[in-house]
Tab-separated table of C-alpha atoms in Angstrom:
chain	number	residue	atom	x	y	z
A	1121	UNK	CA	30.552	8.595	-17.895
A	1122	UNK	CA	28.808	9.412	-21.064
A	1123	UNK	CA	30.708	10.813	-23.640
A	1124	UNK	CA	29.999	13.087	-21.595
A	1125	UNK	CA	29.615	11.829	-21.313
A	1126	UNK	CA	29.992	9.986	-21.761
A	1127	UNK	CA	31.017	9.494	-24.037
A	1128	UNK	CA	31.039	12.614	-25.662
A	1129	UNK	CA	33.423	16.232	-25.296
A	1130	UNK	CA	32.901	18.908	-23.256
A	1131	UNK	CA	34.199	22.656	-24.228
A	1132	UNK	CA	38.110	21.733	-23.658
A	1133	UNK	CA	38.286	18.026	-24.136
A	1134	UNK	CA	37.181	18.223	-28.315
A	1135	UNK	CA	37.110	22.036	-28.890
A	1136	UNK	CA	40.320	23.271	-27.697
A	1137	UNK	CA	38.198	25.738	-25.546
A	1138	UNK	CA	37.562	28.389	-27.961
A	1139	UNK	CA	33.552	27.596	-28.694
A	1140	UNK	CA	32.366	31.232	-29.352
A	1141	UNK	CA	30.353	32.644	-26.554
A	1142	UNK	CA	27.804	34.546	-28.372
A	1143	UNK	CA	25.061	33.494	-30.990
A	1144	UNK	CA	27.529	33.598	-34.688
A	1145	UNK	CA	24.279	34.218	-36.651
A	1146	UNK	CA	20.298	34.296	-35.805
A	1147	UNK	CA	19.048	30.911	-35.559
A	1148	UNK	CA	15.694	29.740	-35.454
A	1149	UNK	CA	14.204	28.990	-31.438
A	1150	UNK	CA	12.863	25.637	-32.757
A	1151	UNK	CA	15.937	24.785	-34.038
A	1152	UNK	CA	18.209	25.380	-30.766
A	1153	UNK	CA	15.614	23.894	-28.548
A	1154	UNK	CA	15.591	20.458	-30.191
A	1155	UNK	CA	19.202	20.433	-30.967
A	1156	UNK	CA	18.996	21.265	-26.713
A	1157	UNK	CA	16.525	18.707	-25.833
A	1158	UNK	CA	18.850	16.378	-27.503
A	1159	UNK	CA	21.888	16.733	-25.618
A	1160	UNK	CA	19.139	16.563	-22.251
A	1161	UNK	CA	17.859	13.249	-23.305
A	1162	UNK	CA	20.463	11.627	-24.839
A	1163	UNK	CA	23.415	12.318	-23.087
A	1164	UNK	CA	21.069	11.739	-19.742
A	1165	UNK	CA	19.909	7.913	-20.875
A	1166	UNK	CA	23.343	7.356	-21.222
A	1167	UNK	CA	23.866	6.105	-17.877
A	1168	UNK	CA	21.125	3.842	-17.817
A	1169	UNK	CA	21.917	2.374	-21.088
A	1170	UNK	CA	25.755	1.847	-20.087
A	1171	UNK	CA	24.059	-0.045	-16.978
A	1172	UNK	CA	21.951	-2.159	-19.726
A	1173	UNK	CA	24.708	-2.879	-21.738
A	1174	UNK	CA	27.085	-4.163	-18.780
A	1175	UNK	CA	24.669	-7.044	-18.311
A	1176	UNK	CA	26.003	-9.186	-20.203
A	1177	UNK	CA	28.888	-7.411	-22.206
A	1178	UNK	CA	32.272	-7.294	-20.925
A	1179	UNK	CA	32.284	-3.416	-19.154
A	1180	UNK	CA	35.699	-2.269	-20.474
A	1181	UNK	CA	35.498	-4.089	-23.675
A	1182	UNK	CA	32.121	-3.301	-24.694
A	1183	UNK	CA	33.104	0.395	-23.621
A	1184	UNK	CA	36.401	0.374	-25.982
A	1185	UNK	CA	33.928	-1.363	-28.897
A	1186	UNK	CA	31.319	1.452	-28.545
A	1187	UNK	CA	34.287	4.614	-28.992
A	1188	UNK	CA	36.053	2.499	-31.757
A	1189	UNK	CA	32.734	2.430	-33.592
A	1190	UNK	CA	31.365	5.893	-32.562
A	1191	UNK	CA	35.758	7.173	-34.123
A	1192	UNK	CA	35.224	5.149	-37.173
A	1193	UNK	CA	31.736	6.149	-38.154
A	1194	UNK	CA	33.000	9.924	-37.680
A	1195	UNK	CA	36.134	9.844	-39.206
A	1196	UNK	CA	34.510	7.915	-42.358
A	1197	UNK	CA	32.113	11.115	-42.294
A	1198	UNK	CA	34.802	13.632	-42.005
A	1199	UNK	CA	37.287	11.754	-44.768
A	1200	UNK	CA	34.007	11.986	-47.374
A	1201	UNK	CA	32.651	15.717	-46.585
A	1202	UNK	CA	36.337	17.667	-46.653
A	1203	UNK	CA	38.290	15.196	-48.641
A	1204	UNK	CA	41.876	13.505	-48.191
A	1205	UNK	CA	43.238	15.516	-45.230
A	1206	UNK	CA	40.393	15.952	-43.229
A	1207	UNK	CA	42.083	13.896	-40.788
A	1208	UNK	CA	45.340	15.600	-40.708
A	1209	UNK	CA	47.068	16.796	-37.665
A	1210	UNK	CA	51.065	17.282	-36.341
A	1211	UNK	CA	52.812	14.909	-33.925
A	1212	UNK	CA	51.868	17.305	-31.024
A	1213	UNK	CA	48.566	17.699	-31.774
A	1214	UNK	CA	48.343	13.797	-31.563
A	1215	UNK	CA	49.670	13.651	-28.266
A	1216	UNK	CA	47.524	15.982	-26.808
A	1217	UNK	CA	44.099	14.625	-27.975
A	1218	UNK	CA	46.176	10.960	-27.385
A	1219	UNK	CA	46.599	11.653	-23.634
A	1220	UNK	CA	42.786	14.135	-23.240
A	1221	UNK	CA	40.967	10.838	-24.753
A	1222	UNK	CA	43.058	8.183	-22.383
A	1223	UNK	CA	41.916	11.080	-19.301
A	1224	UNK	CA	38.259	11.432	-20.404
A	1225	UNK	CA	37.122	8.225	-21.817
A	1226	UNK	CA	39.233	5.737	-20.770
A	1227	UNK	CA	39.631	6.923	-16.688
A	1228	UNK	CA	36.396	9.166	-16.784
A	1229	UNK	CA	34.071	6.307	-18.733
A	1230	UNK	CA	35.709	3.643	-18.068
A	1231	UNK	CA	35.304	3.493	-14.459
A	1232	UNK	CA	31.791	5.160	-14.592
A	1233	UNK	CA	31.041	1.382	-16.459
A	1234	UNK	CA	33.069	-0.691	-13.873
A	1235	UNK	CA	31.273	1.194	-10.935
A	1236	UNK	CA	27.779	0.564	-13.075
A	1237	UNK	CA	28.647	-3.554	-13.290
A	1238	UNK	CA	28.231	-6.007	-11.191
A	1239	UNK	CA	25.989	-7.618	-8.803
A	1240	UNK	CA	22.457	-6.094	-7.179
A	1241	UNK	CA	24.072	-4.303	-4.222
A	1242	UNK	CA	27.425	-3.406	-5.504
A	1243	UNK	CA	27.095	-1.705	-8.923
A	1244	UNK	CA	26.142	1.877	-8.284
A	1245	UNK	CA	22.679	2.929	-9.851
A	1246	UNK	CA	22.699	5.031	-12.989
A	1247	UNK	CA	21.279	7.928	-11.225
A	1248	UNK	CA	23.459	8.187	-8.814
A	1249	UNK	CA	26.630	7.589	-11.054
A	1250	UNK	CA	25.238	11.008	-13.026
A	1251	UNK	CA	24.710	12.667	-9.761
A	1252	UNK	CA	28.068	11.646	-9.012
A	1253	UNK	CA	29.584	12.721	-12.072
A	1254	UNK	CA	27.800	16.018	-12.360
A	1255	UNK	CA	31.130	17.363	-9.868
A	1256	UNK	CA	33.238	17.908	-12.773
A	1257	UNK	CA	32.810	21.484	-13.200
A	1258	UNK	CA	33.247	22.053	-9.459
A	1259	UNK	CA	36.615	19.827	-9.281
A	1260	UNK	CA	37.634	21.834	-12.618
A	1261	UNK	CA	37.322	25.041	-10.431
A	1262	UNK	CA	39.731	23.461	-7.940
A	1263	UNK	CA	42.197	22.204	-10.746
A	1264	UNK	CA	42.058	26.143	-11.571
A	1265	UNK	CA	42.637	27.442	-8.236
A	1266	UNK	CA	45.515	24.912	-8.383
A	1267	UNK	CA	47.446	26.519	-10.912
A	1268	UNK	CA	46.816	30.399	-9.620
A	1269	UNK	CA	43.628	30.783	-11.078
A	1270	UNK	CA	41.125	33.213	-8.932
A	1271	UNK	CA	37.523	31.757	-9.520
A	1272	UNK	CA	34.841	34.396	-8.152
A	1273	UNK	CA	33.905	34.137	-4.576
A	1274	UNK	CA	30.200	32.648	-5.526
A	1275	UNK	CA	32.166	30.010	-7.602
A	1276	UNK	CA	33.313	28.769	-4.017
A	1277	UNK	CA	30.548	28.914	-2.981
A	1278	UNK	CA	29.134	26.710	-5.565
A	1279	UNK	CA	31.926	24.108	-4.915
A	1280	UNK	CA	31.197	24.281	-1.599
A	1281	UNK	CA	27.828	23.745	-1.934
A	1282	UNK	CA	28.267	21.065	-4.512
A	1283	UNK	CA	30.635	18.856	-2.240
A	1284	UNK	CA	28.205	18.907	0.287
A	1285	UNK	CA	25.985	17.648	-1.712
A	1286	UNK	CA	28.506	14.872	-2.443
A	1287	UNK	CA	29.003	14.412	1.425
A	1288	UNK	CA	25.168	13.551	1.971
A	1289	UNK	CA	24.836	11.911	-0.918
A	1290	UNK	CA	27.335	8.954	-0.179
A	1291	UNK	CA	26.605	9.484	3.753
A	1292	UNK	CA	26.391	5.570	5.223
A	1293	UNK	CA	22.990	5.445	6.354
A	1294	UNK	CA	22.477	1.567	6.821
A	1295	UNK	CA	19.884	1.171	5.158
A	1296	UNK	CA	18.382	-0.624	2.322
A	1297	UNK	CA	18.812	2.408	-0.148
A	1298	UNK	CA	22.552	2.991	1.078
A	1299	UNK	CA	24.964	4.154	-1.908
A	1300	UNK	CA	27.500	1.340	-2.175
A	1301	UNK	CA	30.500	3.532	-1.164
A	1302	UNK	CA	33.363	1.621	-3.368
A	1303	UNK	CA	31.120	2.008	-6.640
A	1304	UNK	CA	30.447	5.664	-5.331
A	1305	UNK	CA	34.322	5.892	-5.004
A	1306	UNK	CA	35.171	4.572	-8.323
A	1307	UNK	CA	33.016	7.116	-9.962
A	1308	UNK	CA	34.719	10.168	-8.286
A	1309	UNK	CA	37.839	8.427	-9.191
A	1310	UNK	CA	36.454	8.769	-12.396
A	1311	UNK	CA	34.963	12.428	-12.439
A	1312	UNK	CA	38.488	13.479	-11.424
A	1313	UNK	CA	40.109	12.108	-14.742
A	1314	UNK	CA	37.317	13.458	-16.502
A	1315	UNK	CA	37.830	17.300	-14.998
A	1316	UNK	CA	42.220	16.545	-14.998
A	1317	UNK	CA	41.458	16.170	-19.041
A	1318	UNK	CA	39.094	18.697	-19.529
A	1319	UNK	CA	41.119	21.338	-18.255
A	1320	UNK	CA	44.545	20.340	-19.015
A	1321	UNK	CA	42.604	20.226	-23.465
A	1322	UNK	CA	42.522	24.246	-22.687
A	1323	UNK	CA	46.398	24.452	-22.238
A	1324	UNK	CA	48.078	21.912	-24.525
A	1325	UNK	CA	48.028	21.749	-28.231
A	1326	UNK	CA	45.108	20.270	-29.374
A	1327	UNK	CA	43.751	19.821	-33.555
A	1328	UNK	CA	41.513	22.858	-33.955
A	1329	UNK	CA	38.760	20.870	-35.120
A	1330	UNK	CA	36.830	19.827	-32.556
A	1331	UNK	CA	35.835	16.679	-34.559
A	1332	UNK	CA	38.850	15.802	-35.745
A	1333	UNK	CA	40.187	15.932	-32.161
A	1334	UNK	CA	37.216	13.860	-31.113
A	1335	UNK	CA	38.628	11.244	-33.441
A	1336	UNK	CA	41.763	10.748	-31.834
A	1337	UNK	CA	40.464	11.029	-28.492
A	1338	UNK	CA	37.992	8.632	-28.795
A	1339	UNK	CA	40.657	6.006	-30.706
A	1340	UNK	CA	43.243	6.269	-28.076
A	1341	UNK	CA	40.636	6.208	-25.173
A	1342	UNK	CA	39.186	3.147	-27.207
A	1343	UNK	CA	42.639	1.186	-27.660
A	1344	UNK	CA	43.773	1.764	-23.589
A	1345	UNK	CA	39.923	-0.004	-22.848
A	1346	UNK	CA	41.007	-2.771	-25.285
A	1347	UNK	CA	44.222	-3.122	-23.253
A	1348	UNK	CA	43.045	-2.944	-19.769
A	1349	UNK	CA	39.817	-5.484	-20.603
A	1350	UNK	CA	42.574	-8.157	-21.859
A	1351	UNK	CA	44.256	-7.634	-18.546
A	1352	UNK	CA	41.697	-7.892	-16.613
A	1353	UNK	CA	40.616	-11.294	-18.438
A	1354	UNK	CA	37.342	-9.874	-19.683
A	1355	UNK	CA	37.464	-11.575	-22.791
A	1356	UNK	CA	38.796	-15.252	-21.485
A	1357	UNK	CA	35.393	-16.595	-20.976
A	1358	UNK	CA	33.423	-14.214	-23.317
A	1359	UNK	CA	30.783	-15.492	-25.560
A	1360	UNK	CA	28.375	-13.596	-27.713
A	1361	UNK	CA	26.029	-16.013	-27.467
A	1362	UNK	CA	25.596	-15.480	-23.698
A	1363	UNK	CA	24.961	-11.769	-24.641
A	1364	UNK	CA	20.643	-10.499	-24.576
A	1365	UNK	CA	19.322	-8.517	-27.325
A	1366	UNK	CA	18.889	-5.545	-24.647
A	1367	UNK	CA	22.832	-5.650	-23.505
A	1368	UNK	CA	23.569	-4.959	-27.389
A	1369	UNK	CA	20.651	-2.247	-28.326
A	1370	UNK	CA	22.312	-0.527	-25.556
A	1371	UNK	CA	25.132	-0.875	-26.490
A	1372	UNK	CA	23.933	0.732	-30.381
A	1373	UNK	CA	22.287	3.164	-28.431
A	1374	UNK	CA	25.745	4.617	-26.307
A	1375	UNK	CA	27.210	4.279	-30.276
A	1376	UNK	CA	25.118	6.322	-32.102
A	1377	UNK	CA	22.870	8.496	-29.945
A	1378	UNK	CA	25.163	9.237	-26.964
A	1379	UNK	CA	28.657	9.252	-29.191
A	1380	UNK	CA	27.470	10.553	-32.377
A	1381	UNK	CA	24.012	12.373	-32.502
A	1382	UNK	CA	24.061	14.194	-28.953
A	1383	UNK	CA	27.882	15.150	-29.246
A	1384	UNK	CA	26.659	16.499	-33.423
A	1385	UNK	CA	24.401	18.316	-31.567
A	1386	UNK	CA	26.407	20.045	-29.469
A	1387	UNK	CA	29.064	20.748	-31.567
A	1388	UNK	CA	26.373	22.466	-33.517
A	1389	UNK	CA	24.694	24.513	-30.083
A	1390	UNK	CA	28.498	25.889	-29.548
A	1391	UNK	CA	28.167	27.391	-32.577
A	1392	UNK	CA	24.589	28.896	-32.684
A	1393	UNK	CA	23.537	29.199	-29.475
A	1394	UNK	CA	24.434	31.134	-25.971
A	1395	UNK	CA	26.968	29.313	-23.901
A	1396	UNK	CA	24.987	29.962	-20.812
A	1397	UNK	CA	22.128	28.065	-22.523
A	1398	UNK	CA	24.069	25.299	-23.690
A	1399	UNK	CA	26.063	24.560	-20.309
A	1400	UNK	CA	22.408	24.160	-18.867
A	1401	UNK	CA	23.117	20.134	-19.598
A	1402	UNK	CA	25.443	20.211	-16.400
A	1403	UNK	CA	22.461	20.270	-14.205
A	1404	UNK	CA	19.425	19.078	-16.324
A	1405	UNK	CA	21.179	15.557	-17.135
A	1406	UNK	CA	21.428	14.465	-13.651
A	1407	UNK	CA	17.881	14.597	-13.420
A	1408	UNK	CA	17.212	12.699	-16.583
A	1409	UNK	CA	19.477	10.200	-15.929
A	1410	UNK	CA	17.754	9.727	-11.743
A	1411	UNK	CA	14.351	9.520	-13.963
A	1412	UNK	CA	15.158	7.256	-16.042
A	1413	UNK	CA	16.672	4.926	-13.740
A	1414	UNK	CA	13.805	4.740	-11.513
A	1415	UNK	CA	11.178	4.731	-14.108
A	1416	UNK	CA	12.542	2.163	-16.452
A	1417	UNK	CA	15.154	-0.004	-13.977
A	1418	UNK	CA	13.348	0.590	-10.701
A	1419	UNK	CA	15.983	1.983	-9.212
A	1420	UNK	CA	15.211	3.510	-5.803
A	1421	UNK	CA	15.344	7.593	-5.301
A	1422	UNK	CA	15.303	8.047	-1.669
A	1423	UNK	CA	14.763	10.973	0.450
A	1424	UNK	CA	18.555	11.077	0.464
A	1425	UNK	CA	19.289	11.078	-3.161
A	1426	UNK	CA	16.778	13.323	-3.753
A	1427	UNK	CA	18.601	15.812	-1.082
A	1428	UNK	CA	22.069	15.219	-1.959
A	1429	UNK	CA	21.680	15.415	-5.178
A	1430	UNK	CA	19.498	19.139	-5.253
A	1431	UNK	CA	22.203	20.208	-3.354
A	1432	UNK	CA	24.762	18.931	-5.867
A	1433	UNK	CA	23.062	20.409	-8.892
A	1434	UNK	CA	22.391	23.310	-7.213
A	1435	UNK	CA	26.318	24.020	-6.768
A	1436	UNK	CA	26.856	22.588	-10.225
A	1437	UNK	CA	24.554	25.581	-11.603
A	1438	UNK	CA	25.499	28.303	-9.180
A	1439	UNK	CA	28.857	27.719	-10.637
A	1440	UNK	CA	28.045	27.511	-14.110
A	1441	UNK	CA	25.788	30.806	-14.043
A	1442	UNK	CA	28.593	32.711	-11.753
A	1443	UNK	CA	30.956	31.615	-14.599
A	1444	UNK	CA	29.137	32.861	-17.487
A	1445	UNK	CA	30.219	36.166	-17.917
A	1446	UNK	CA	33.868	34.944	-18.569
A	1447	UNK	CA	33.659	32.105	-20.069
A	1448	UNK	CA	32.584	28.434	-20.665
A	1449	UNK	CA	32.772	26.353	-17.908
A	1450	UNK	CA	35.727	24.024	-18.597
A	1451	UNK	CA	34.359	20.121	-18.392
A	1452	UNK	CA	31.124	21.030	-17.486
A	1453	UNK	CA	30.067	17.695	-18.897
A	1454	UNK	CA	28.809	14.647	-19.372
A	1455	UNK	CA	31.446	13.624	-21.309
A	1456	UNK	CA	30.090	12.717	-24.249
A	1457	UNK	CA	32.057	10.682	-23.122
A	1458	UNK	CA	30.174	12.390	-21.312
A	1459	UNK	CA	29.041	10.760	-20.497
């Protein structure tokens, strides 16, 4: 998934789970909004680009090259703006954003870019990968109830909801516009790592900053990739040369817009902005992402899609909004890894 996805963190996985709920000082409209729009867009085209860029790149490699490069950039920018130990954290605090990161970007990514590879017919479509992924906040409320939590009765009803949504989304139909069900699989697989380290970053001890934690996260996530592509032989055959221009400007793309500029951005909306607004991107980048697959890689949108995934989005926000008055919804992603 992107982080958020991707690719980028959710409240919990990078922020520890204290993002203040109300606005810290006024902020211009204009200002909120675009930071907003960014986080729609970017963290949205995520899934198509991650599609592009397993074309002809290795999935897991390519996905452990894009957080080792998104970590680096950030912790070059974090060394220079507040000096020698910007970077600084205690043996536990490593753990924790050690074994969030392996969760989030190497189980929740990294098998939302297997599911996206491979032939016509197998590899899910990026649209219905977000779809797909969108369940994290509603497997987060289960995690919760898990553990003793009591989630208000319309938050049931929003998981509820949202898993039927699932159900008719990945319902066999036999036709030519089935969802292949292993891909489909593989990304629930994935959504569950993604929600398992999203809410256990609320309850261990994580670094306070929620960039400095994204460091870590995303260089441990990065080096378990690296490990599992050279098991899997990813890199026995590899060539760049066999590699189009397209499969590596997506790749840049998932780097800096999805792993730096729309996680900067949200960092930033935490800060400034309602929580209520910002967890909006839970159920607007689903429909970005089904866009932008069918517009730009043709991908189909059936009647079913389109039905299954309403009814998914719809549980994703009647949970959000039922959550609001508490607190952020834990995971509500995308993911940076989102995505």
């Amino acid at each position: 998934m992107s982080s958020p996805p991707a690719s980028a963190t959710p409240p919990g996985p990078g922020s520890t789970g204290t993002a203040p709920a109300q606005v810290a000082a006024p902020t211009r409209p204009a200002l909120i909004w675009t930071a907003l729009i960014l986080v729609y867009v970017l963290w949205g085209s995520t899934y198509l680009s991650i599609r592009i860029a397993v074309e002809s790149l290795p999935p897991l490699a390519s996905a452990a090259l894009r957080f080792a490069a998104a970590a680096l950039v950030l912790a070059v920018v974090l060394r220079l703006r507040r000096g020698p130990g910007a970077l600084r954290v205690d043996r536990r605090q490593l753990g924790s954003a050690a074994l969030v990161g392996v969760l989030l970007l190497t189980g929740g990514n990294g098998l939302v870019v297997l599911a996206e590879s491979g032939p016509p017919g197998v590899a899910l479509p990026s649209g219905i990968a977000a779809l797909l992924v969108a369940t994290v906040p509603l497997l987060v409320v289960l995690l919760r109830t898990l553990t003793g939590d009591r989630p208000r009765l319309w938050t049931f009803a929003g998981v509820t909801l949202g898993f039927l949504g699932l159900v008719l989304l990945v319902l066999p139909t036999g036709g030519s516009g089935a969802v292949p069900i292993l891909g489909a699989l593989t990304v629930v697989l994935g959504a569950t790592c993604w929600s398992v380290g999203s809410f256990l970053s609320n309850r261990l001890r994580m670094p306070t900053d929620p960039f400095v934690a994204t460091v870590y996260e995303m260089v441990a996530g990065a080096a378990a990739l690296a490990g599992l592509a050279l098991v899997r032989g990813e890199l026995r055959d590899f060539s760049p040369d066999r590699v189009t221009g397209r499969s590596w400007a997506a790749l840049a793309y998932l780097m800096v817009a999805g792993s730096l500029v729309a996680f900067t951005a949200y960092v930033w909306l935490l800060h400034h902005a309602p929580i209520s607004l910002v967890s909006t991107y839970a159920y607007v980048n689903p429909g970005v992402a089904v866009a932008l697959g069918a517009l730009v890689a043709a991908e189909p949108v059936t009647a079913q899609v389109l039905l299954g995934g309403a009814v998914i989005v719809a549980g994703v926000a009647l949970v959000v909004s039922t959550e609001r008055p508490r607190r952020p919804v834990d995971g509500a992603e995308p993911a940076a890894a989102r995505r």
